[in-house]
Tab-separated table of C-alpha atoms in Angstrom:
chain	number	residue	atom	x	y	z
A	1	MET	CA	16.041	4.999	41.385
A	2	ALA	CA	14.314	2.459	43.501
A	3	GLU	CA	11.940	0.030	41.277
A	4	THR	CA	8.557	0.857	40.986
A	5	ALA	CA	6.076	-1.841	42.063
A	6	GLU	CA	4.485	-3.881	39.569
A	7	PRO	CA	0.838	-2.935	39.404
A	8	GLU	CA	-1.744	-5.504	40.576
A	9	LEU	CA	-3.303	-5.911	36.851
A	10	LEU	CA	-0.183	-6.520	35.368
A	11	ARG	CA	0.585	-9.732	37.747
A	12	GLU	CA	-2.919	-10.800	36.881
A	13	LEU	CA	-2.161	-10.784	32.951
A	14	PRO	CA	-2.136	-14.305	31.866
A	15	SER	CA	1.327	-15.287	31.286
A	16	GLY	CA	0.711	-17.871	28.564
A	17	ALA	CA	4.105	-19.480	29.514
A	18	SER	CA	3.418	-22.469	27.886
A	19	ALA	CA	1.157	-21.214	24.973
A	20	LEU	CA	3.492	-18.675	23.932
A	21	ALA	CA	6.531	-20.950	23.942
A	22	SER	CA	4.985	-23.885	22.283
A	23	ALA	CA	1.870	-22.852	19.971
A	24	PRO	CA	2.903	-22.466	16.399
A	25	GLY	CA	2.634	-18.888	14.983
A	26	PRO	CA	4.240	-16.823	12.674
A	27	GLY	CA	7.523	-15.205	13.450
A	28	PRO	CA	9.971	-15.577	16.222
A	29	LEU	CA	8.990	-16.149	19.671
A	30	TYR	CA	10.108	-12.535	21.053
A	31	LYS	CA	7.672	-10.910	18.346
A	32	ARG	CA	4.502	-13.415	19.693
A	33	MET	CA	5.339	-12.295	23.255
A	34	ALA	CA	5.628	-8.581	22.148
A	35	GLU	CA	2.273	-8.958	20.423
A	36	HIS	CA	1.128	-10.687	23.554
A	37	TYR	CA	1.895	-7.552	25.615
A	38	LEU	CA	0.866	-5.128	22.881
A	39	GLU	CA	-2.670	-6.377	22.860
A	40	ALA	CA	-2.538	-5.880	26.750
A	41	ILE	CA	-1.377	-2.177	26.352
A	42	GLN	CA	-4.012	-1.636	23.348
A	43	ALA	CA	-6.802	-2.931	25.197
A	44	GLY	CA	-5.872	-0.573	28.243
A	45	THR	CA	-4.984	-3.712	30.442
A	46	LEU	CA	-1.508	-1.752	30.551
A	47	ARG	CA	-1.857	1.866	30.897
A	48	THR	CA	0.532	4.624	30.446
A	49	GLY	CA	3.109	4.892	33.130
A	50	ASP	CA	2.783	1.191	34.232
A	51	ARG	CA	5.840	-0.860	34.684
A	52	MET	CA	6.585	-3.658	32.615
A	53	PRO	CA	7.774	-7.321	34.141
A	54	SER	CA	11.511	-7.096	34.337
A	55	VAL	CA	13.630	-9.221	32.111
A	56	ARG	CA	13.974	-11.887	34.970
A	57	GLU	CA	10.121	-11.722	35.310
A	58	LEU	CA	9.715	-12.435	31.788
A	59	MET	CA	12.114	-15.377	31.824
A	60	ARG	CA	10.481	-16.841	34.665
A	61	ARG	CA	7.096	-16.290	33.533
A	62	HIS	CA	7.196	-17.581	29.792
A	63	GLN	CA	10.030	-20.037	30.297
A	64	VAL	CA	12.446	-18.142	27.830
A	65	SER	CA	16.051	-17.131	27.228
A	66	LEU	CA	17.837	-13.872	28.549
A	67	SER	CA	18.127	-13.017	24.932
A	68	THR	CA	14.038	-13.478	24.090
A	69	ALA	CA	13.424	-11.552	27.009
A	70	LEU	CA	15.417	-8.677	26.198
A	71	GLN	CA	14.359	-8.758	22.381
A	72	THR	CA	10.762	-8.675	23.481
A	73	LEU	CA	11.156	-5.466	25.415
A	74	ARG	CA	13.651	-3.696	22.795
A	75	HIS	CA	11.137	-4.655	20.101
A	76	LEU	CA	8.044	-2.965	21.891
A	77	GLU	CA	10.406	-0.044	22.797
A	78	GLU	CA	11.743	0.536	19.185
A	79	ALA	CA	8.038	0.351	17.846
A	80	GLY	CA	7.410	3.290	20.427
A	81	TRP	CA	5.160	1.379	23.020
A	82	LEU	CA	7.759	1.411	26.013
A	83	GLU	CA	10.299	3.444	27.648
A	84	ALA	CA	13.463	2.518	29.390
A	85	ARG	CA	14.302	4.340	32.519
A	86	PRO	CA	17.582	4.018	34.255
A	87	ARG	CA	17.928	1.506	36.804
A	88	SER	CA	13.867	1.280	37.039
A	89	GLY	CA	13.191	-0.820	34.050
A	90	TYR	CA	10.829	-0.316	30.950
A	91	PHE	CA	7.580	1.516	31.315
A	92	VAL	CA	4.397	1.791	28.911
A	93	ARG	CA	4.088	4.810	26.843
A	94	GLN	CA	1.893	6.171	24.363
A	95	PRO	CA	3.587	6.339	21.137
A	96	ARG	CA	4.404	9.984	19.920
A	97	ARG	CA	2.451	9.273	16.695
A	98	SER	CA	-0.671	9.221	18.771
A	99	SER	CA	-0.652	12.643	19.381
A	100	ILE	CA	-0.284	13.694	15.590
A	101	LEU	CA	-3.501	14.481	13.984
A	102	PRO	CA	-5.083	12.368	10.879
A	103	VAL	CA	-5.076	14.028	7.392
A	104	GLN	CA	-7.909	16.373	6.988
A	105	GLU	CA	-11.099	15.548	5.084
A	106	PRO	CA	-11.649	17.184	1.499
A	107	ARG	CA	-12.998	20.753	2.247
A	108	SER	CA	-15.254	20.650	-0.978
A	109	LEU	CA	-17.395	17.984	-2.629
A	110	LEU	CA	-17.187	19.826	-5.785
A	111	ALA	CA	-15.028	17.918	-8.542
A	112	ILE	CA	-11.966	20.025	-10.203
A	113	ASP	CA	-13.534	21.038	-13.871
A	114	PRO	CA	-11.890	19.305	-16.325
A	115	ALA	CA	-12.194	22.794	-18.342
A	116	HIS	CA	-9.207	23.698	-16.222
A	117	TYR	CA	-7.282	20.996	-16.814
A	118	VAL	CA	-3.431	21.680	-16.955
A	119	GLY	CA	-1.343	18.785	-18.237
A	120	ILE	CA	0.561	16.785	-15.739
A	121	HIS	CA	2.829	15.036	-18.002
A	122	GLU	CA	5.416	18.012	-17.640
A	123	LYS	CA	5.467	17.918	-13.855
A	124	VAL	CA	5.583	14.198	-13.539
A	125	SER	CA	8.179	13.723	-15.945
A	126	ASN	CA	10.429	16.693	-14.463
A	127	PHE	CA	9.942	14.811	-11.213
A	128	ILE	CA	11.087	11.366	-12.684
A	129	ALA	CA	13.893	12.960	-14.320
A	130	ARG	CA	15.247	14.940	-11.177
A	131	ARG	CA	15.040	11.542	-9.140
A	132	GLN	CA	16.674	9.454	-11.461
A	133	SER	CA	19.482	11.573	-12.505
A	134	SER	CA	20.218	12.313	-8.827
A	135	MET	CA	20.084	8.346	-7.661
A	136	PRO	CA	19.051	9.121	-3.978
A	137	GLN	CA	20.891	7.313	-1.130
A	138	LEU	CA	17.478	6.842	0.517
A	139	ASP	CA	14.804	6.546	-1.860
A	140	LEU	CA	11.421	6.568	-0.267
A	141	SER	CA	9.826	7.855	-3.533
A	142	GLY	CA	8.524	4.543	-5.035
A	143	MET	CA	5.683	1.908	-3.545
A	144	THR	CA	7.741	-1.184	-3.813
A	145	CYS	CA	9.412	-3.220	-0.983
A	146	ALA	CA	13.118	-3.934	-0.690
A	147	PRO	CA	14.297	-6.942	-2.928
A	148	GLU	CA	15.029	-8.899	0.066
A	149	LEU	CA	11.411	-8.648	1.452
A	150	TYR	CA	10.211	-10.663	-1.542
A	151	ALA	CA	10.429	-14.648	-1.631
A	152	VAL	CA	13.699	-14.403	-3.729
A	153	ASP	CA	14.765	-18.077	-3.420
A	154	ALA	CA	11.445	-19.805	-3.851
A	155	LEU	CA	11.218	-17.539	-7.216
A	156	LYS	CA	14.676	-18.725	-8.744
A	157	GLN	CA	13.914	-22.173	-7.707
A	158	ALA	CA	10.596	-21.927	-9.490
A	159	ALA	CA	12.194	-20.123	-12.476
A	160	ILE	CA	14.587	-23.055	-12.984
A	161	ARG	CA	11.864	-25.956	-12.744
A	162	ALA	CA	10.124	-24.233	-15.546
A	163	LEU	CA	13.012	-24.245	-17.869
A	164	ARG	CA	13.821	-27.874	-16.424
A	165	GLU	CA	10.661	-29.026	-17.328
A	166	ARG	CA	9.979	-26.930	-20.472
A	167	PRO	CA	13.367	-26.537	-22.183
A	168	ASP	CA	11.913	-24.944	-25.261
A	169	LEU	CA	9.823	-22.145	-22.954
A	170	LEU	CA	12.007	-19.268	-24.400
A	171	THR	CA	12.153	-20.352	-27.868
A	172	SER	CA	8.213	-21.297	-28.313
A	173	ALA	CA	5.267	-19.090	-29.522
A	174	MET	CA	3.504	-17.631	-26.480
A	175	PRO	CA	-0.380	-18.056	-26.230
A	176	HIS	CA	-2.165	-14.857	-26.935
A	177	ASN	CA	-3.971	-14.486	-23.513
A	178	GLY	CA	-1.227	-15.597	-21.405
A	179	ASN	CA	-0.077	-18.963	-20.056
A	180	MET	CA	-3.055	-20.960	-19.008
A	181	GLY	CA	-1.531	-22.314	-15.836
A	182	PHE	CA	-1.177	-18.661	-14.664
A	183	ARG	CA	-4.504	-17.636	-15.819
A	184	GLN	CA	-5.911	-20.657	-13.721
A	185	VAL	CA	-4.098	-19.528	-10.721
A	186	VAL	CA	-5.031	-15.932	-10.415
A	187	ALA	CA	-8.695	-16.966	-11.202
A	188	ARG	CA	-8.670	-19.441	-8.352
A	189	ARG	CA	-6.942	-16.737	-6.074
A	190	ALA	CA	-9.725	-14.240	-7.157
A	191	LEU	CA	-12.150	-15.921	-5.183
A	192	ASN	CA	-10.457	-14.561	-2.098
A	193	ALA	CA	-11.829	-11.103	-3.023
A	194	GLY	CA	-15.478	-12.980	-3.855
A	195	ILE	CA	-14.803	-12.954	-7.662
A	196	ARG	CA	-16.025	-15.746	-9.585
A	197	ILE	CA	-14.439	-16.016	-12.912
A	198	SER	CA	-12.822	-18.685	-15.474
A	199	ALA	CA	-9.449	-18.817	-16.827
A	200	ASP	CA	-10.619	-17.713	-20.213
A	201	GLU	CA	-11.854	-14.688	-18.653
A	202	VAL	CA	-8.539	-13.454	-17.796
A	203	VAL	CA	-6.024	-11.319	-20.104
A	204	VAL	CA	-2.343	-11.352	-19.028
A	205	THR	CA	-0.818	-7.824	-19.060
A	206	HIS	CA	2.554	-6.089	-18.431
A	207	GLY	CA	1.338	-4.635	-14.732
A	208	CYS	CA	-1.913	-2.657	-14.110
A	209	ILE	CA	-0.530	0.338	-16.312
A	210	GLU	CA	-1.157	-1.712	-19.467
A	211	ALA	CA	-4.008	-3.168	-18.076
A	212	LEU	CA	-5.489	0.411	-17.703
A	213	ASN	CA	-4.287	1.499	-21.099
A	214	LEU	CA	-6.091	-1.291	-22.445
A	215	VAL	CA	-9.505	-0.834	-20.520
A	216	LEU	CA	-9.491	3.245	-21.314
A	217	ARG	CA	-9.193	2.440	-24.911
A	218	ALA	CA	-12.030	0.105	-24.886
A	219	VAL	CA	-14.390	2.401	-23.118
A	220	ALA	CA	-13.601	5.956	-24.091
A	221	GLN	CA	-12.072	7.987	-27.022
A	222	PRO	CA	-9.649	11.068	-27.220
A	223	GLY	CA	-11.238	13.976	-25.769
A	224	ASP	CA	-13.484	12.021	-23.375
A	225	THR	CA	-13.781	12.800	-19.897
A	226	ILE	CA	-12.776	10.173	-16.890
A	227	ALA	CA	-14.020	10.297	-13.345
A	228	VAL	CA	-10.784	9.586	-11.134
A	229	GLU	CA	-9.954	10.249	-7.209
A	230	SER	CA	-8.255	13.169	-6.238
A	231	PRO	CA	-5.543	12.602	-5.189
A	232	THR	CA	-4.642	9.717	-7.468
A	233	TYR	CA	-1.711	7.789	-8.815
A	234	PHE	CA	0.118	9.893	-11.113
A	235	GLY	CA	0.641	7.425	-13.453
A	236	LEU	CA	-2.862	7.051	-14.024
A	237	LEU	CA	-2.823	10.702	-14.844
A	238	GLN	CA	0.079	10.278	-17.221
A	239	THR	CA	-2.156	7.556	-19.017
A	240	LEU	CA	-5.043	9.432	-19.599
A	241	GLU	CA	-3.036	12.676	-20.849
A	242	ASN	CA	-1.286	10.174	-23.327
A	243	LEU	CA	-4.288	8.829	-24.560
A	244	GLY	CA	-5.973	12.396	-24.953
A	245	MET	CA	-8.508	12.089	-22.521
A	246	ARG	CA	-9.318	14.480	-19.464
A	247	ALA	CA	-9.332	13.712	-15.960
A	248	LEU	CA	-12.385	14.726	-13.691
A	249	GLU	CA	-11.028	14.688	-10.065
A	250	ILE	CA	-13.371	13.788	-7.443
A	251	PRO	CA	-12.888	14.544	-3.693
A	252	THR	CA	-11.628	11.367	-1.960
A	253	SER	CA	-11.600	10.752	1.802
A	254	PRO	CA	-8.155	9.843	3.227
A	255	HIS	CA	-10.355	7.563	5.510
A	256	THR	CA	-13.130	6.266	3.411
A	257	GLY	CA	-11.897	6.755	-0.293
A	258	ILE	CA	-14.027	8.546	-3.187
A	259	SER	CA	-16.936	10.626	-2.220
A	260	VAL	CA	-20.092	8.715	-3.869
A	261	GLU	CA	-22.106	11.703	-3.158
A	262	ALA	CA	-19.445	14.168	-4.974
A	263	LEU	CA	-19.438	11.489	-7.914
A	264	GLU	CA	-23.247	11.535	-8.229
A	265	LEU	CA	-23.108	15.280	-8.068
A	266	ALA	CA	-20.141	15.274	-10.933
A	267	ILE	CA	-22.357	13.053	-13.031
A	268	GLN	CA	-25.466	15.262	-12.699
A	269	THR	CA	-23.429	18.362	-13.377
A	270	TYR	CA	-21.203	17.500	-16.513
A	271	GLY	CA	-23.234	14.594	-18.155
A	272	ASN	CA	-20.267	13.652	-20.261
A	273	ILE	CA	-18.166	11.247	-18.081
A	274	LYS	CA	-17.307	7.955	-19.847
A	275	ALA	CA	-15.900	5.937	-17.011
A	276	VAL	CA	-14.731	5.819	-13.362
A	277	VAL	CA	-11.424	4.611	-12.237
A	278	VAL	CA	-10.960	3.841	-8.436
A	279	VAL	CA	-8.832	2.128	-5.985
A	280	PRO	CA	-11.182	0.849	-3.185
A	281	ASN	CA	-8.355	-0.841	-1.275
A	282	LEU	CA	-5.428	0.663	0.066
A	283	GLN	CA	-5.767	3.657	-2.399
A	284	ASN	CA	-2.499	5.306	-3.718
A	285	PRO	CA	-1.373	7.870	-2.400
A	286	LEU	CA	-3.958	7.831	0.718
A	287	GLY	CA	-3.681	4.386	1.740
A	288	CYS	CA	-7.668	4.303	2.595
A	289	ILE	CA	-10.011	1.310	2.290
A	290	MET	CA	-13.443	1.814	1.415
A	291	PRO	CA	-16.109	1.116	3.755
A	292	GLU	CA	-18.395	-1.974	2.499
A	293	ALA	CA	-21.547	0.513	2.436
A	294	HIS	CA	-19.646	2.734	0.140
A	295	LYS	CA	-18.570	0.122	-2.200
A	296	ASP	CA	-22.127	-0.886	-2.501
A	297	ALA	CA	-23.299	2.385	-3.315
A	298	LEU	CA	-20.502	3.072	-5.975
A	299	VAL	CA	-21.265	-0.051	-7.647
A	300	LYS	CA	-24.980	0.805	-7.786
A	301	LEU	CA	-24.423	4.266	-8.731
A	302	CYS	CA	-22.189	3.421	-11.865
A	303	ARG	CA	-24.663	0.517	-12.703
A	304	GLN	CA	-27.823	2.901	-12.865
A	305	ALA	CA	-25.623	5.643	-14.741
A	306	ARG	CA	-24.337	3.136	-17.197
A	307	LEU	CA	-20.911	4.265	-16.475
A	308	PRO	CA	-17.990	1.702	-16.593
A	309	LEU	CA	-16.426	1.270	-13.276
A	310	ILE	CA	-12.613	0.344	-13.551
A	311	GLU	CA	-11.297	-1.123	-10.239
A	312	ASP	CA	-7.498	-0.621	-9.983
A	313	ASP	CA	-6.301	-3.645	-7.523
A	314	ALA	CA	-2.348	-3.513	-6.453
A	315	TYR	CA	-2.383	-3.528	-2.811
A	316	THR	CA	-5.433	-5.687	-1.516
A	317	GLU	CA	-3.115	-8.520	-0.713
A	318	LEU	CA	-1.148	-6.217	1.619
A	319	ALA	CA	-4.014	-5.179	3.735
A	320	ASP	CA	-3.497	-6.267	7.580
A	321	GLY	CA	-5.405	-9.284	8.997
A	322	SER	CA	-6.332	-12.409	7.511
A	323	VAL	CA	-9.583	-11.432	5.852
A	324	THR	CA	-9.087	-9.973	2.468
A	325	PRO	CA	-10.985	-6.770	1.755
A	326	SER	CA	-13.809	-7.177	-0.681
A	327	SER	CA	-13.800	-6.005	-3.939
A	328	LEU	CA	-15.893	-3.874	-6.139
A	329	LYS	CA	-15.826	-6.715	-8.903
A	330	SER	CA	-17.506	-9.329	-6.320
A	331	ARG	CA	-20.350	-6.959	-6.402
A	332	ASP	CA	-20.986	-6.933	-10.077
A	333	THR	CA	-23.759	-8.290	-11.721
A	334	ASP	CA	-24.128	-7.327	-15.341
A	335	GLY	CA	-20.403	-7.092	-16.487
A	336	ASN	CA	-20.087	-3.098	-15.462
A	337	VAL	CA	-16.981	-3.628	-13.354
A	338	ILE	CA	-13.832	-4.048	-15.040
A	339	TYR	CA	-11.102	-5.419	-12.711
A	340	CYS	CA	-7.403	-4.766	-13.231
A	341	VAL	CA	-4.755	-6.339	-11.082
A	342	SER	CA	-1.026	-5.897	-10.501
A	343	LEU	CA	1.182	-8.357	-8.935
A	344	ASN	CA	4.445	-5.969	-8.688
A	345	LYS	CA	3.731	-4.841	-5.434
A	346	VAL	CA	2.916	-8.449	-3.727
A	347	LEU	CA	5.096	-10.873	-5.854
A	348	ALA	CA	8.000	-9.444	-7.654
A	349	PRO	CA	8.477	-5.774	-9.079
A	350	GLY	CA	10.742	-7.316	-11.929
A	351	MET	CA	8.435	-9.688	-13.190
A	352	ARG	CA	6.045	-6.684	-14.289
A	353	LEU	CA	2.917	-9.056	-14.051
A	354	GLY	CA	-0.912	-8.331	-14.117
A	355	TRP	CA	-4.027	-9.296	-15.705
A	356	VAL	CA	-7.446	-7.832	-16.413
A	357	ASN	CA	-11.110	-9.256	-16.294
A	358	GLY	CA	-13.340	-6.859	-18.512
A	359	GLY	CA	-16.542	-7.516	-17.788
A	360	ARG	CA	-18.732	-7.031	-20.720
A	361	TRP	CA	-15.718	-5.255	-22.644
A	362	HIS	CA	-13.780	-8.080	-22.165
A	363	GLU	CA	-13.419	-9.476	-25.921
A	364	ARG	CA	-12.607	-5.922	-26.907
A	365	ILE	CA	-9.779	-5.653	-24.277
A	366	LYS	CA	-8.449	-9.220	-25.739
A	367	MET	CA	-8.134	-7.797	-29.415
A	368	LEU	CA	-6.813	-4.333	-28.155
A	369	LYS	CA	-4.116	-6.226	-26.167
A	370	PHE	CA	-3.029	-8.446	-29.178
A	371	ALA	CA	-3.046	-5.285	-31.367
A	372	HIS	CA	-1.051	-3.220	-28.865
A	373	THR	CA	1.508	-5.344	-27.408
A	374	ARG	CA	0.845	-9.184	-28.259
A	375	ALA	CA	1.324	-11.372	-25.608
A	376	ASN	CA	3.553	-11.136	-22.686
A	377	GLU	CA	6.640	-13.560	-22.273
A	378	GLU	CA	5.760	-16.985	-20.682
A	379	TRP	CA	8.717	-17.625	-18.309
A	380	THR	CA	7.544	-15.227	-16.005
A	381	GLN	CA	3.997	-16.587	-15.818
A	382	VAL	CA	5.082	-20.149	-15.534
A	383	THR	CA	7.309	-19.217	-12.642
A	384	ALA	CA	4.718	-17.469	-11.015
A	385	ALA	CA	2.048	-19.845	-11.281
A	386	ASP	CA	4.574	-22.403	-9.673
A	387	PHE	CA	4.900	-20.440	-6.871
A	388	MET	CA	1.448	-18.815	-6.125
A	389	ALA	CA	-0.444	-22.427	-6.522
A	390	GLY	CA	1.642	-23.624	-3.291
A	391	THR	CA	1.476	-22.885	0.376
A	392	GLY	CA	4.566	-20.779	0.161
A	393	TYR	CA	2.833	-17.853	-1.529
A	394	ASP	CA	0.441	-17.440	1.435
A	395	ARG	CA	3.349	-17.649	3.626
A	396	HIS	CA	5.271	-15.054	1.848
A	397	LEU	CA	2.120	-12.751	2.014
A	398	ARG	CA	1.651	-13.301	5.516
A	399	ARG	CA	5.312	-12.230	6.374
A	400	LEU	CA	5.091	-9.642	4.135
A	401	ARG	CA	2.095	-7.824	5.663
A	402	GLU	CA	3.779	-8.384	9.248
A	403	ILE	CA	6.931	-6.640	8.307
A	404	LEU	CA	5.189	-3.845	6.450
A	405	ARG	CA	2.969	-3.429	9.472
A	406	GLU	CA	6.076	-3.026	11.768
A	407	GLN	CA	7.653	-0.802	9.305
A	408	ARG	CA	4.903	1.726	8.967
A	409	GLU	CA	4.676	2.036	12.795
A	410	GLN	CA	8.198	2.563	13.000
A	411	MET	CA	8.053	5.284	10.247
A	412	ALA	CA	5.150	6.815	11.603
A	413	GLU	CA	6.920	7.090	15.057
A	414	SER	CA	9.891	8.881	13.708
A	415	ILE	CA	7.468	11.295	11.523
A	416	ALA	CA	5.722	12.120	14.794
A	417	ALA	CA	9.036	13.022	16.570
A	418	TYR	CA	11.125	14.771	14.028
A	419	PHE	CA	8.619	16.604	11.895
A	420	PRO	CA	7.050	20.206	12.593
A	421	GLU	CA	4.296	20.879	14.636
A	422	GLY	CA	1.169	20.750	12.550
A	423	THR	CA	2.134	17.821	10.592
A	424	ARG	CA	-0.736	15.313	10.159
A	425	LEU	CA	-0.424	11.937	9.179
A	426	ASN	CA	-2.837	8.639	8.716
A	427	VAL	CA	-1.046	5.300	9.143
A	428	PRO	CA	-2.925	2.708	6.922
A	429	ASN	CA	-4.255	-0.579	7.615
A	430	GLY	CA	-1.855	-2.107	5.241
A	431	GLY	CA	0.315	-1.323	1.842
A	432	VAL	CA	3.503	0.369	1.445
A	433	GLY	CA	2.862	4.116	1.754
A	434	LEU	CA	2.339	6.979	4.002
A	435	TRP	CA	0.513	10.062	3.011
A	436	VAL	CA	1.786	13.395	4.967
A	437	GLU	CA	0.258	16.562	5.222
A	438	LEU	CA	2.482	19.042	6.194
A	439	PRO	CA	1.974	22.538	7.586
A	440	GLY	CA	0.169	24.516	5.143
A	441	GLU	CA	3.059	27.197	4.662
A	442	LEU	CA	5.398	24.427	3.293
A	443	SER	CA	5.870	23.376	-0.288
A	444	SER	CA	6.276	19.754	-1.093
A	445	GLN	CA	8.034	20.791	-4.256
A	446	GLN	CA	10.560	22.782	-2.272
A	447	VAL	CA	10.897	19.765	0.086
A	448	PHE	CA	11.369	17.348	-2.420
A	449	GLU	CA	14.020	19.706	-3.946
A	450	ALA	CA	15.854	20.279	-0.882
A	451	ALA	CA	15.527	16.782	0.335
A	452	LEU	CA	16.923	15.270	-2.877
A	453	ALA	CA	20.014	17.652	-2.924
A	454	GLU	CA	20.687	15.487	0.497
A	455	GLY	CA	20.305	12.008	-0.692
A	456	ILE	CA	16.672	11.552	0.147
A	457	GLY	CA	13.930	10.879	-2.473
A	458	ILE	CA	10.332	11.512	-1.740
A	459	SER	CA	7.270	12.132	-3.670
A	460	PRO	CA	5.581	15.385	-3.713
A	461	GLY	CA	2.124	15.559	-3.375
A	462	ALA	CA	1.599	17.963	-6.247
A	463	ILE	CA	2.323	15.172	-8.836
A	464	PHE	CA	-0.910	13.362	-7.413
A	465	SER	CA	-3.175	15.848	-9.106
A	466	ASN	CA	-3.802	18.206	-11.936
A	467	SER	CA	-4.634	20.845	-9.099
A	468	ASP	CA	-2.507	22.672	-6.550
A	469	ARG	CA	-4.887	21.072	-3.784
A	470	TYR	CA	-1.656	18.650	-2.690
A	471	GLU	CA	1.184	21.194	-2.636
A	472	HIS	CA	1.879	20.624	0.998
A	473	PHE	CA	1.630	16.710	1.169
A	474	LEU	CA	4.462	13.909	0.468
A	475	ARG	CA	3.920	10.548	-0.118
A	476	MET	CA	6.719	8.150	1.360
A	477	CYS	CA	7.472	4.469	0.867
A	478	CYS	CA	7.606	2.245	3.897
A	479	GLY	CA	8.752	-0.891	1.850
A	480	HIS	CA	12.280	-0.454	3.351
A	481	PRO	CA	13.705	-2.342	6.485
A	482	PHE	CA	13.565	0.315	9.140
A	483	THR	CA	17.277	0.803	9.959
A	484	ARG	CA	19.546	3.401	11.766
A	485	GLU	CA	19.979	4.887	8.420
A	486	LEU	CA	16.477	5.269	7.629
A	487	ASP	CA	15.761	6.909	11.029
A	488	GLN	CA	18.431	9.224	10.585
A	489	GLY	CA	17.022	10.242	6.908
A	490	LEU	CA	13.547	10.840	8.332
A	491	ARG	CA	15.248	13.287	11.177
A	492	GLN	CA	17.015	14.992	8.563
A	493	LEU	CA	13.992	15.362	6.272
A	494	GLY	CA	12.254	16.849	9.610
A	495	ARG	CA	14.896	19.064	9.840
A	496	ILE	CA	14.535	20.308	6.514
A	497	CYS	CA	10.634	21.032	6.744
A	498	LYS	CA	11.493	22.749	10.077
A	499	GLY	CA	14.179	24.758	8.601
A	500	MET	CA	11.971	25.910	5.842
A	501	MET	CA	9.339	27.347	8.372
A	502	GLU	CA	12.044	29.627	10.267
């Protein structure tokens, strides 16, 4: 087949030969070149069907090696933006995932009446037990990254330094509210989210789940009703059940987060809600980020209703781009917003570090922490403070965000290619999860069981609600490098779904 002529608009693209080759920037040169051409595709300068420059043309235009030129084209091909045609070269194509519809909005603004509450504990416990006993070879059911994606060497060196500088670190009594150096570091970094607090206004916790347990104990009692997003993280539903509290599920958009209108209606209808728990940035499991206006309205509504607003922040620093999404806490003027943070997803899962600022309930939360678990061990806090105080932490976050963005795109492309017609999907602007809506006749629980039997772990949508609203949804983790094995696992998962529809 004869080569197709290069379009005039492509010849006019700025090559950036010296700029791309010499300008400092994150990632290897082939990725910077791929980003250069991807921006042209997304801007419409390069359209579907246009021919890309040949390998030799890329080498000449950008003054790069044969290996770099090939890697650039293959990188765009693997991401679904190019297709290779025999003896013709590479051509722009629209990724398959562009044809897959987004997840639908909630069909109703009515909250799920807590009087219809059915305990989630047994359902979740069965899911956890089945996953742990089966030990899937490909486990997409969690929400953490592969170990090699974290700053393993830097954290190891920081841990060694901590013991070298403080030999008695493991044998000394621990400060009640956490290591002062660590609290100073996280208070300083909170400024990125627009939050102004001092180290004395931070209590260190065992991740976000302990923070939520302490906060809920501080603002409510057994039997009380707590408003939560629907769907929401199953660990929160477990926590509420363990505390003897009831969840009032508020409809939540997969695009804009919790419905402030539905929450206001629920407050007027029930009148006995004691607190609201939300994840405004990269919500779990939906992955949505609330628009600024929605955040303003939510904080205002809870302030006027005198309802404690509990902000769960585990993923904000994994949001795409260089600008950190704003927090609800940054809008707090009277201590009505309680801010709970986890570092498990962004720093290191094995350190189980989190912290909380309790607003006007802070002193009560401090005492509950002391009564409940006493202080966290200090070695991990000193290690984390050392690493987070330097420039290495921000480099780690930039690298992690870029890797996760690529992995999300690649997984979305495979889902679009392999899953049955009628599947819907949102690709969030950050984070480690994908929320997949299966065709309505498919049961996520049955898909979970069939996949587990073939060594694939996923999270069925049913565990993210006390209702049956999400029976045909799946949550899948994008924290694993996209390998041939992962692609084959998604292909097999697609076969399972298609087989159940026959």
